[in-house]
Amino acid sequence: DCQTCNYTQLRMNGLAGGYSQILINGRPIFSPLTGLYGLEQIPVNMIDKIEIIRGGGSSLYGSSAIGGTVNVITKIPKVNSFSI
């Protein structure tokens, strides 16, 4: 946990946050300098589903995927829609 910035780290399989890969729509979102993800900034109503892959996946998802991988899949936006 980052005590000064009030962000939470994901811990999978007993490993620290830096050993878990976080993806949004298959793209990594991780700051190796701070170990933060910024998942708190994604509005819940934008999330369609969350895929959790436990265990090592470094060959598929990158070197940070030792503890596991979380893929946040967002909803497909409705084009040209408007409501009041």
CSV table of C-alpha atoms in Angstrom, one decimal:
chain,number,residue,atom,x,y,z
A,1,ASP,CA,0.0,0.0,0.0
A,2,CYS,CA,1.1,3.5,-0.7
A,3,GLN,CA,0.5,5.3,2.6
A,4,THR,CA,1.1,8.8,1.3
A,5,CYS,CA,-1.0,8.7,-1.9
A,6,ASN,CA,-3.9,6.4,-0.6
A,7,TYR,CA,-3.5,3.9,-3.5
A,8,THR,CA,-3.9,0.1,-3.0
A,9,GLN,CA,-1.6,-2.5,-4.5
A,10,LEU,CA,-2.9,-5.8,-5.8
A,11,ARG,CA,-1.3,-8.9,-4.2
A,12,MET,CA,-1.7,-12.3,-5.8
A,13,ASN,CA,-0.4,-15.6,-4.6
A,14,GLY,CA,1.3,-13.9,-1.7
A,15,LEU,CA,3.6,-11.8,-3.8
A,16,ALA,CA,3.9,-8.0,-3.7
A,17,GLY,CA,2.1,-5.7,-6.1
A,18,GLY,CA,5.0,-5.4,-8.5
A,19,TYR,CA,4.7,-9.1,-9.4
A,20,SER,CA,1.2,-8.9,-10.7
A,21,GLN,CA,0.3,-7.7,-14.2
A,22,ILE,CA,-2.7,-5.4,-14.5
A,23,LEU,CA,-4.2,-4.9,-18.0
A,24,ILE,CA,-7.0,-2.7,-19.3
A,25,ASN,CA,-8.4,-4.2,-22.5
A,26,GLY,CA,-5.2,-6.3,-22.9
A,27,ARG,CA,-2.8,-3.4,-22.4
A,28,PRO,CA,-0.6,-3.1,-19.4
A,29,ILE,CA,-1.1,-0.2,-16.9
A,30,PHE,CA,1.7,-0.3,-14.4
A,31,SER,CA,4.1,2.3,-13.1
A,32,PRO,CA,7.3,0.4,-12.3
A,33,LEU,CA,8.7,3.5,-10.6
A,34,THR,CA,5.9,3.7,-8.0
A,35,GLY,CA,4.3,0.3,-8.1
A,36,LEU,CA,0.9,1.8,-8.6
A,37,TYR,CA,-1.9,0.9,-11.0
A,38,GLY,CA,-4.4,3.7,-10.8
A,39,LEU,CA,-7.4,1.3,-10.9
A,40,GLU,CA,-9.2,3.7,-8.5
A,41,GLN,CA,-9.6,6.1,-11.4
A,42,ILE,CA,-11.6,3.8,-13.6
A,43,PRO,CA,-15.4,4.5,-13.1
A,44,VAL,CA,-17.2,1.2,-12.2
A,45,ASN,CA,-19.9,1.8,-14.8
A,46,MET,CA,-17.3,1.6,-17.5
A,47,ILE,CA,-16.3,-1.9,-16.6
A,48,ASP,CA,-17.8,-4.8,-18.5
A,49,LYS,CA,-16.0,-7.7,-16.9
A,50,ILE,CA,-12.7,-8.6,-15.1
A,51,GLU,CA,-10.6,-11.6,-16.0
A,52,ILE,CA,-8.3,-13.0,-13.3
A,53,ILE,CA,-5.5,-15.4,-14.3
A,54,ARG,CA,-3.7,-16.9,-11.3
A,55,GLY,CA,-0.1,-18.0,-11.4
A,56,GLY,CA,2.8,-17.2,-13.6
A,57,GLY,CA,2.1,-15.8,-17.1
A,58,SER,CA,5.3,-14.0,-17.9
A,59,SER,CA,5.6,-15.5,-21.3
A,60,LEU,CA,2.1,-14.3,-22.3
A,61,TYR,CA,1.6,-11.1,-20.4
A,62,GLY,CA,5.1,-9.7,-19.6
A,63,SER,CA,7.7,-9.9,-16.9
A,64,SER,CA,5.4,-8.5,-14.2
A,65,ALA,CA,3.0,-11.4,-14.4
A,66,ILE,CA,4.7,-13.7,-12.0
A,67,GLY,CA,2.0,-13.7,-9.3
A,68,GLY,CA,-0.9,-13.4,-11.8
A,69,THR,CA,-2.7,-11.2,-14.3
A,70,VAL,CA,-5.9,-9.1,-14.0
A,71,ASN,CA,-7.5,-7.9,-17.2
A,72,VAL,CA,-10.1,-5.2,-16.8
A,73,ILE,CA,-12.4,-5.2,-19.9
A,74,THR,CA,-14.3,-2.0,-20.4
A,75,LYS,CA,-17.7,-1.6,-22.1
A,76,ILE,CA,-17.9,-0.8,-25.8
A,77,PRO,CA,-19.1,2.8,-26.0
A,78,LYS,CA,-22.4,3.5,-27.8
A,79,VAL,CA,-21.6,5.7,-30.8
A,80,ASN,CA,-23.8,8.7,-31.5
A,81,SER,CA,-26.0,8.2,-28.5
A,82,PHE,CA,-27.5,10.9,-26.3
A,83,SER,CA,-30.0,10.9,-23.4
A,84,ILE,CA,-31.3,13.4,-21.0
